[in-house]
mmCIF file of C-alpha atoms and ligand atoms in Angstrom:
data_model
loop_
_atom_site.group_PDB
_atom_site.id
_atom_site.type_symbol
_atom_site.label_atom_id
_atom_site.label_comp_id
_atom_site.label_asym_id
_atom_site.label_seq_id
_atom_site.Cartn_x
_atom_site.Cartn_y
_atom_site.Cartn_z
ATOM 1 C CA MET A 1 246.012 -12.849 -41.096
ATOM 2 C CA ASP A 2 244.437 -10.725 -38.348
ATOM 3 C CA LEU A 3 245.141 -7.146 -39.428
ATOM 4 C CA THR A 4 243.780 -5.744 -36.176
ATOM 5 C CA ASP A 5 246.372 -7.619 -34.122
ATOM 6 C CA ILE A 6 249.079 -5.044 -33.412
ATOM 7 C CA THR A 7 251.865 -7.621 -33.114
ATOM 8 C CA THR A 8 250.972 -9.237 -36.454
ATOM 9 C CA VAL A 9 250.669 -5.868 -38.230
ATOM 10 C CA LYS A 10 253.951 -4.574 -36.806
ATOM 11 C CA ARG A 11 255.707 -7.819 -37.816
ATOM 12 C CA VAL A 12 254.467 -7.569 -41.431
ATOM 13 C CA LEU A 13 255.284 -3.866 -41.653
ATOM 14 C CA SER A 14 258.783 -4.256 -40.246
ATOM 15 C CA ARG A 15 259.494 -7.229 -42.513
ATOM 16 C CA HIS A 16 258.975 -4.789 -45.396
ATOM 17 C CA GLY A 17 260.994 -2.041 -43.706
ATOM 18 C CA PHE A 18 257.879 0.141 -43.368
ATOM 19 C CA THR A 19 257.772 3.023 -40.883
ATOM 20 C CA PHE A 20 254.665 5.201 -40.382
ATOM 21 C CA SER A 21 254.635 8.567 -42.150
ATOM 22 C CA LYS A 22 252.910 11.311 -40.190
ATOM 23 C CA SER A 23 252.749 13.568 -43.240
ATOM 24 C CA LEU A 24 250.739 10.933 -45.168
ATOM 25 C CA GLY A 25 248.251 10.626 -42.302
ATOM 26 C CA GLN A 26 249.211 7.016 -41.585
ATOM 27 C CA ASN A 27 247.230 5.923 -38.531
ATOM 28 C CA PHE A 28 245.997 2.375 -39.025
ATOM 29 C CA ILE A 29 242.890 0.929 -37.400
ATOM 30 C CA THR A 30 243.680 -1.831 -34.912
ATOM 31 C CA ASP A 31 240.301 -1.982 -33.147
ATOM 32 C CA PRO A 32 238.641 -5.172 -34.474
ATOM 33 C CA THR A 33 235.103 -3.741 -34.251
ATOM 34 C CA VAL A 34 235.585 -0.638 -36.424
ATOM 35 C CA CYS A 35 236.139 -1.902 -39.989
ATOM 36 C CA PRO A 36 233.381 -4.567 -40.039
ATOM 37 C CA LYS A 37 230.941 -1.943 -38.707
ATOM 38 C CA MET A 38 232.036 0.607 -41.279
ATOM 39 C CA ALA A 39 231.811 -1.901 -44.145
ATOM 40 C CA ASP A 40 228.318 -2.954 -42.989
ATOM 41 C CA LEU A 41 227.065 0.618 -42.610
ATOM 42 C CA CYS A 42 228.290 1.758 -46.018
ATOM 43 C CA GLY A 43 225.695 -0.660 -47.378
ATOM 44 C CA VAL A 44 227.829 -2.416 -49.982
ATOM 45 C CA SER A 45 226.437 -5.745 -51.144
ATOM 46 C CA ALA A 46 227.478 -8.730 -53.256
ATOM 47 C CA GLY A 47 226.799 -7.121 -56.653
ATOM 48 C CA ALA A 48 228.506 -3.811 -55.886
ATOM 49 C CA GLY A 49 231.845 -2.154 -56.448
ATOM 50 C CA VAL A 50 233.799 -0.147 -53.861
ATOM 51 C CA ILE A 51 236.449 2.517 -54.193
ATOM 52 C CA GLU A 52 238.671 2.740 -51.129
ATOM 53 C CA ILE A 53 241.155 5.548 -50.548
ATOM 54 C CA GLY A 54 244.305 4.762 -48.574
ATOM 55 C CA PRO A 55 244.196 1.055 -47.677
ATOM 56 C CA GLY A 56 247.243 1.250 -45.392
ATOM 57 C CA CYS A 57 247.871 -2.390 -44.478
ATOM 58 C CA GLY A 58 244.443 -3.426 -45.834
ATOM 59 C CA VAL A 59 242.437 -3.742 -42.621
ATOM 60 C CA LEU A 60 239.287 -2.118 -44.068
ATOM 61 C CA THR A 61 239.987 -3.468 -47.568
ATOM 62 C CA VAL A 62 239.544 -7.089 -46.470
ATOM 63 C CA GLU A 63 236.166 -6.283 -44.874
ATOM 64 C CA LEU A 64 235.010 -4.535 -48.059
ATOM 65 C CA ALA A 65 236.291 -7.428 -50.184
ATOM 66 C CA LYS A 66 234.192 -9.884 -48.137
ATOM 67 C CA ARG A 67 231.013 -7.927 -48.928
ATOM 68 C CA ALA A 68 231.505 -6.504 -52.456
ATOM 69 C CA ALA A 69 231.938 -7.900 -55.954
ATOM 70 C CA LYS A 70 235.061 -5.825 -56.468
ATOM 71 C CA VAL A 71 237.218 -3.328 -54.564
ATOM 72 C CA VAL A 72 239.615 -0.859 -56.147
ATOM 73 C CA THR A 73 241.816 0.699 -53.512
ATOM 74 C CA ILE A 74 244.008 3.737 -54.183
ATOM 75 C CA GLU A 75 247.232 4.037 -52.153
ATOM 76 C CA LEU A 76 249.766 6.824 -52.629
ATOM 77 C CA ASP A 77 252.614 5.296 -50.613
ATOM 78 C CA ALA A 78 254.477 2.811 -52.826
ATOM 79 C CA ARG A 79 256.178 1.359 -49.710
ATOM 80 C CA LEU A 80 252.814 -0.226 -48.841
ATOM 81 C CA LEU A 81 252.516 -2.161 -52.120
ATOM 82 C CA PRO A 82 254.586 -5.190 -50.995
ATOM 83 C CA VAL A 83 252.766 -5.094 -47.641
ATOM 84 C CA LEU A 84 249.376 -5.159 -49.391
ATOM 85 C CA ALA A 85 250.520 -7.928 -51.746
ATOM 86 C CA GLU A 86 251.021 -10.027 -48.630
ATOM 87 C CA THR A 87 248.018 -8.954 -46.531
ATOM 88 C CA LEU A 88 245.529 -9.054 -49.434
ATOM 89 C CA ASP A 89 246.893 -12.294 -50.847
ATOM 90 C CA GLY A 90 243.612 -14.158 -50.346
ATOM 91 C CA CYS A 91 241.435 -11.393 -51.843
ATOM 92 C CA ARG A 92 241.005 -12.095 -55.544
ATOM 93 C CA ASN A 93 238.483 -9.248 -55.979
ATOM 94 C CA VAL A 94 240.807 -6.415 -54.896
ATOM 95 C CA GLU A 95 242.895 -4.244 -57.176
ATOM 96 C CA VAL A 96 245.459 -1.880 -55.674
ATOM 97 C CA VAL A 97 246.165 1.310 -57.630
ATOM 98 C CA ASN A 98 249.337 3.170 -56.667
ATOM 99 C CA ALA A 99 248.272 6.813 -57.122
ATOM 100 C CA ASP A 100 247.339 10.066 -55.458
ATOM 101 C CA VAL A 101 243.542 10.040 -55.163
ATOM 102 C CA LEU A 102 243.411 13.759 -55.949
ATOM 103 C CA LYS A 103 245.136 13.120 -59.285
ATOM 104 C CA THR A 104 243.025 10.089 -60.181
ATOM 105 C CA ASP A 105 240.226 10.306 -62.741
ATOM 106 C CA LEU A 106 237.618 8.529 -60.608
ATOM 107 C CA ALA A 107 234.855 8.706 -63.229
ATOM 108 C CA ALA A 108 237.140 6.865 -65.679
ATOM 109 C CA LEU A 109 238.103 4.396 -62.930
ATOM 110 C CA ILE A 110 234.412 3.649 -62.306
ATOM 111 C CA GLU A 111 233.780 3.102 -66.026
ATOM 112 C CA GLU A 112 236.773 0.833 -66.331
ATOM 113 C CA HIS A 113 236.203 -1.329 -63.242
ATOM 114 C CA PHE A 114 232.565 -1.103 -62.250
ATOM 115 C CA ALA A 115 230.452 -0.824 -65.422
ATOM 116 C CA GLY A 116 226.817 -1.613 -64.600
ATOM 117 C CA MET A 117 227.394 -1.975 -60.836
ATOM 118 C CA PRO A 118 226.249 0.239 -57.998
ATOM 119 C CA VAL A 119 229.395 1.872 -56.607
ATOM 120 C CA TYR A 120 230.287 2.968 -53.075
ATOM 121 C CA VAL A 121 233.200 4.927 -51.663
ATOM 122 C CA CYS A 122 234.420 3.733 -48.271
ATOM 123 C CA ALA A 123 237.620 4.941 -46.624
ATOM 124 C CA ASN A 124 239.472 5.897 -43.509
ATOM 125 C CA LEU A 125 240.736 9.154 -45.015
ATOM 126 C CA PRO A 126 244.210 10.606 -44.604
ATOM 127 C CA TYR A 127 243.226 13.580 -42.451
ATOM 128 C CA TYR A 128 245.600 16.124 -44.016
ATOM 129 C CA ILE A 129 243.462 16.102 -47.189
ATOM 130 C CA THR A 130 239.966 15.475 -45.790
ATOM 131 C CA SER A 131 238.241 18.539 -47.282
ATOM 132 C CA PRO A 132 239.995 18.409 -50.681
ATOM 133 C CA VAL A 133 239.127 14.702 -51.044
ATOM 134 C CA VAL A 134 235.492 15.163 -49.963
ATOM 135 C CA MET A 135 235.081 18.134 -52.282
ATOM 136 C CA TYR A 136 236.795 16.308 -55.153
ATOM 137 C CA LEU A 137 234.460 13.325 -54.709
ATOM 138 C CA LEU A 138 231.338 15.510 -54.573
ATOM 139 C CA GLN A 139 232.231 18.036 -57.268
ATOM 140 C CA SER A 140 233.124 15.250 -59.699
ATOM 141 C CA ARG A 141 229.449 14.228 -59.386
ATOM 142 C CA LEU A 142 230.491 10.591 -59.391
ATOM 143 C CA PRO A 143 227.732 8.057 -59.923
ATOM 144 C CA VAL A 144 228.078 6.627 -56.389
ATOM 145 C CA GLU A 145 225.449 5.430 -53.909
ATOM 146 C CA ASN A 146 227.200 6.980 -50.944
ATOM 147 C CA ILE A 147 230.550 8.063 -49.547
ATOM 148 C CA THR A 148 231.224 6.550 -46.116
ATOM 149 C CA VAL A 149 234.397 7.977 -44.637
ATOM 150 C CA MET A 150 236.221 8.245 -41.347
ATOM 151 C CA VAL A 151 237.392 11.786 -40.607
ATOM 152 C CA GLN A 152 238.590 13.744 -37.578
ATOM 153 C CA LYS A 153 235.774 14.547 -35.178
ATOM 154 C CA GLU A 154 236.117 18.296 -35.762
ATOM 155 C CA ALA A 155 235.905 17.751 -39.523
ATOM 156 C CA ALA A 156 232.802 15.573 -39.032
ATOM 157 C CA ASP A 157 231.186 18.390 -37.025
ATOM 158 C CA ARG A 158 231.892 20.827 -39.843
ATOM 159 C CA LEU A 159 230.909 18.488 -42.697
ATOM 160 C CA CYS A 160 227.675 17.359 -41.027
ATOM 161 C CA ALA A 161 226.620 20.730 -39.577
ATOM 162 C CA LYS A 162 223.336 22.229 -40.698
ATOM 163 C CA VAL A 163 223.757 25.238 -42.977
ATOM 164 C CA GLY A 164 222.881 28.339 -40.965
ATOM 165 C CA GLU A 165 223.979 26.849 -37.635
ATOM 166 C CA ARG A 166 227.001 27.525 -35.452
ATOM 167 C CA ASP A 167 229.452 24.857 -36.726
ATOM 168 C CA SER A 168 228.772 25.586 -40.383
ATOM 169 C CA GLY A 169 231.516 26.803 -42.715
ATOM 170 C CA ALA A 170 232.111 27.105 -46.447
ATOM 171 C CA VAL A 171 232.664 23.336 -46.640
ATOM 172 C CA THR A 172 229.315 22.720 -44.882
ATOM 173 C CA VAL A 173 227.515 24.720 -47.558
ATOM 174 C CA ALA A 174 229.402 22.931 -50.321
ATOM 175 C CA VAL A 175 228.697 19.468 -48.870
ATOM 176 C CA ASN A 176 225.030 20.304 -48.357
ATOM 177 C CA TYR A 177 224.727 21.539 -51.904
ATOM 178 C CA TYR A 178 225.887 18.205 -53.310
ATOM 179 C CA ALA A 179 224.810 15.712 -50.636
ATOM 180 C CA THR A 180 223.056 14.946 -47.391
ATOM 181 C CA ALA A 181 225.458 14.260 -44.537
ATOM 182 C CA GLU A 182 225.048 12.182 -41.397
ATOM 183 C CA LYS A 183 227.256 10.973 -38.565
ATOM 184 C CA LEU A 184 227.317 7.186 -38.117
ATOM 185 C CA PHE A 185 229.580 6.445 -35.115
ATOM 186 C CA GLY A 186 232.534 7.780 -33.186
ATOM 187 C CA VAL A 187 235.984 6.154 -33.092
ATOM 188 C CA GLY A 188 238.340 6.954 -30.207
ATOM 189 C CA LYS A 189 242.023 7.714 -30.779
ATOM 190 C CA GLY A 190 242.934 4.455 -29.003
ATOM 191 C CA SER A 191 241.476 2.495 -31.942
ATOM 192 C CA PHE A 192 244.500 3.388 -34.106
ATOM 193 C CA THR A 193 248.197 2.519 -34.323
ATOM 194 C CA PRO A 194 249.933 4.893 -33.922
ATOM 195 C CA ALA A 195 247.242 6.764 -31.946
ATOM 196 C CA PRO A 196 246.427 10.187 -33.413
ATOM 197 C CA LYS A 197 245.944 13.223 -31.152
ATOM 198 C CA VAL A 198 242.210 13.512 -31.829
ATOM 199 C CA ASP A 199 239.111 11.320 -31.953
ATOM 200 C CA SER A 200 237.421 10.397 -35.216
ATOM 201 C CA GLU A 201 233.944 9.890 -36.577
ATOM 202 C CA VAL A 202 232.545 7.840 -39.444
ATOM 203 C CA ILE A 203 230.167 9.862 -41.601
ATOM 204 C CA ARG A 204 228.026 9.088 -44.627
ATOM 205 C CA LEU A 205 227.473 11.494 -47.520
ATOM 206 C CA THR A 206 224.664 10.597 -49.886
ATOM 207 C CA PRO A 207 224.778 12.540 -53.168
ATOM 208 C CA ARG A 208 221.584 14.454 -53.941
ATOM 209 C CA ARG A 209 219.825 13.944 -57.259
ATOM 210 C CA GLU A 210 218.916 17.645 -57.343
ATOM 211 C CA PRO A 211 220.633 20.527 -55.518
ATOM 212 C CA PRO A 212 218.567 22.007 -52.637
ATOM 213 C CA VAL A 213 218.505 25.457 -54.301
ATOM 214 C CA ALA A 214 218.543 26.449 -57.948
ATOM 215 C CA ILE A 215 221.787 28.260 -58.715
ATOM 216 C CA ALA A 216 222.485 29.850 -62.088
ATOM 217 C CA ASP A 217 226.247 30.000 -61.745
ATOM 218 C CA GLU A 218 227.832 27.534 -59.304
ATOM 219 C CA LYS A 219 231.290 29.087 -59.651
ATOM 220 C CA ARG A 220 229.975 32.487 -58.546
ATOM 221 C CA PHE A 221 227.904 30.950 -55.766
ATOM 222 C CA PHE A 222 230.924 29.150 -54.295
ATOM 223 C CA SER A 223 233.161 32.209 -54.579
ATOM 224 C CA VAL A 224 230.521 34.130 -52.583
ATOM 225 C CA VAL A 225 230.346 31.309 -50.021
ATOM 226 C CA ARG A 226 234.153 31.129 -49.638
ATOM 227 C CA SER A 227 234.429 34.910 -49.255
ATOM 228 C CA ALA A 228 231.502 35.187 -46.826
ATOM 229 C CA PHE A 229 233.069 32.569 -44.526
ATOM 230 C CA SER A 230 236.669 33.729 -44.931
ATOM 231 C CA GLN A 231 236.704 35.838 -41.748
ATOM 232 C CA ARG A 232 235.002 33.569 -39.266
ATOM 233 C CA ARG A 233 232.970 35.056 -36.421
ATOM 234 C CA LYS A 234 233.049 38.467 -38.143
ATOM 235 C CA THR A 235 230.301 40.035 -40.198
ATOM 236 C CA ALA A 236 230.139 38.739 -43.771
ATOM 237 C CA VAL A 237 230.661 42.231 -45.269
ATOM 238 C CA ASN A 238 234.440 42.275 -44.728
ATOM 239 C CA GLY A 239 235.084 38.834 -46.221
ATOM 240 C CA LEU A 240 232.764 39.473 -49.166
ATOM 241 C CA SER A 241 234.312 42.843 -49.881
ATOM 242 C CA SER A 242 237.933 41.611 -49.820
ATOM 243 C CA GLY A 243 237.236 38.168 -51.328
ATOM 244 C CA LEU A 244 235.226 39.529 -54.264
ATOM 245 C CA SER A 245 237.138 42.829 -54.634
ATOM 246 C CA LEU A 246 233.952 44.858 -54.164
ATOM 247 C CA SER A 247 233.513 48.009 -52.093
ATOM 248 C CA LYS A 248 231.858 47.602 -48.698
ATOM 249 C CA ASP A 249 229.066 49.913 -49.887
ATOM 250 C CA ARG A 250 228.364 47.656 -52.838
ATOM 251 C CA VAL A 251 228.278 44.578 -50.558
ATOM 252 C CA ALA A 252 226.047 46.384 -48.051
ATOM 253 C CA ALA A 253 223.624 47.315 -50.860
ATOM 254 C CA ALA A 254 223.542 43.686 -52.073
ATOM 255 C CA LEU A 255 222.838 42.432 -48.527
ATOM 256 C CA GLU A 256 219.984 44.907 -48.261
ATOM 257 C CA ALA A 257 218.625 43.888 -51.680
ATOM 258 C CA ALA A 258 218.691 40.252 -50.535
ATOM 259 C CA GLY A 259 216.675 41.238 -47.428
ATOM 260 C CA LEU A 260 219.600 40.685 -45.037
ATOM 261 C CA PRO A 261 220.980 42.928 -42.279
ATOM 262 C CA VAL A 262 224.375 44.490 -43.000
ATOM 263 C CA SER A 263 225.695 43.005 -39.742
ATOM 264 C CA VAL A 264 224.844 39.427 -40.764
ATOM 265 C CA ARG A 265 227.425 36.674 -40.091
ATOM 266 C CA ALA A 266 227.985 33.960 -42.705
ATOM 267 C CA GLU A 267 227.327 31.024 -40.364
ATOM 268 C CA THR A 268 223.743 32.226 -39.831
ATOM 269 C CA LEU A 269 222.881 32.297 -43.550
ATOM 270 C CA SER A 270 220.710 29.605 -45.109
ATOM 271 C CA MET A 271 221.431 28.084 -48.518
ATOM 272 C CA GLU A 272 218.518 30.053 -49.970
ATOM 273 C CA GLN A 273 219.816 33.332 -48.504
ATOM 274 C CA LEU A 274 223.317 32.654 -49.871
ATOM 275 C CA ALA A 275 221.782 32.028 -53.304
ATOM 276 C CA ARG A 276 219.807 35.291 -53.142
ATOM 277 C CA LEU A 277 222.891 37.160 -51.976
ATOM 278 C CA THR A 278 224.869 35.789 -54.952
ATOM 279 C CA ASP A 279 222.164 37.061 -57.306
ATOM 280 C CA ALA A 280 222.178 40.487 -55.614
ATOM 281 C CA LEU A 281 225.983 40.768 -55.703
ATOM 282 C CA PHE A 282 226.228 39.969 -59.407
ATOM 283 C CA GLU A 283 223.069 41.632 -60.660
HETATM 284 N N1 SAM B 301 242.722 2.177 -44.372
HETATM 285 C C1 SAM B 301 243.781 2.064 -43.393
HETATM 286 C C2 SAM B 301 243.157 1.904 -42.023
HETATM 287 O O1 SAM B 301 241.970 2.198 -41.885
HETATM 288 O O2 SAM B 301 243.861 1.516 -41.097
HETATM 289 C C3 SAM B 301 244.749 3.242 -43.425
HETATM 290 C C4 SAM B 301 244.140 4.603 -43.275
HETATM 291 S S1 SAM B 301 245.340 5.889 -43.039
HETATM 292 C C5 SAM B 301 244.383 6.995 -42.038
HETATM 293 C C6 SAM B 301 245.347 6.786 -44.578
HETATM 294 C C7 SAM B 301 245.996 6.066 -45.762
HETATM 295 O O3 SAM B 301 245.909 6.935 -46.898
HETATM 296 C C8 SAM B 301 247.462 5.719 -45.623
HETATM 297 O O4 SAM B 301 247.678 4.419 -46.062
HETATM 298 C C9 SAM B 301 248.185 6.724 -46.544
HETATM 299 O O5 SAM B 301 249.405 6.254 -47.063
HETATM 300 C C10 SAM B 301 247.142 6.913 -47.628
HETATM 301 N N2 SAM B 301 247.239 8.189 -48.377
HETATM 302 C C11 SAM B 301 247.720 9.380 -47.940
HETATM 303 N N3 SAM B 301 247.586 10.315 -48.882
HETATM 304 C C12 SAM B 301 246.997 9.718 -49.955
HETATM 305 C C13 SAM B 301 246.612 10.179 -51.251
HETATM 306 N N4 SAM B 301 246.796 11.464 -51.624
HETATM 307 N N5 SAM B 301 246.043 9.296 -52.110
HETATM 308 C C14 SAM B 301 245.853 8.000 -51.741
HETATM 309 N N6 SAM B 301 246.213 7.514 -50.522
HETATM 310 C C15 SAM B 301 246.770 8.360 -49.648
#
């Protein structure tokens, strides 16, 4: 079955009474070039396992199944289960799990399904939970080779920005702490059914073996990062003071102790400077 042929896909979906849910981020790829390219670029090979998030009608799943030893794909919408039973009928190496990815113990899933195999994550993410999913995948420190995901273009800019540069935000710092991030290729809105309002980008996150800076207390570091970036385009003092419940004088003194100007803005801070600032704030 050609899952990039709109007529075929619509026929299967309507046979199962399926209608697209905007709130679940259901925009399915119908451009025949996108999924093979994504599956190739994620680097999965014959001995490997893949976790997919949100198979939809299975258009990316079948490409992953052709290349991997095994695919476990996690779909929240139970209405898609009978659809997937039909579209993935020929794929013996695919298991569909009906669950919310954010409530799934992925480390346990890897142990159960992929013991001894290199594991990849490859997905066209539901955009309403892009950052929570990316952070969940990275913070769980899963033993995965890489995470190759399609996200909205604006999210790709933020996730792949360099720390200390204009597009960076709290999520940029967090991603960079756990992984290196790169953009692979752009995908126009016309590649989906129904077409979303914005263009997309496929990105690859490769988990680091060691963090780029030594941090004594990650929880404190990330609360400083979140607070510093909470009032975008303003000086970091305000966000740090309200986010950490510290007086502005105390924050100003910590900035000075870390060798930073009081007027500094969060998006100009390097990872190293944020680490030093955390030390100074909690000394
Ligand atoms: N992989 C398909 C494709 O590329 O055409 C569909 C991608 S669509 C952008 C996102 C998919 O994620 C939908 O099938 C949606 O039902 C599913 N989804 C939404 N929220 C989810 C969640 N919390 N956990 C797992 N799947 C979810």
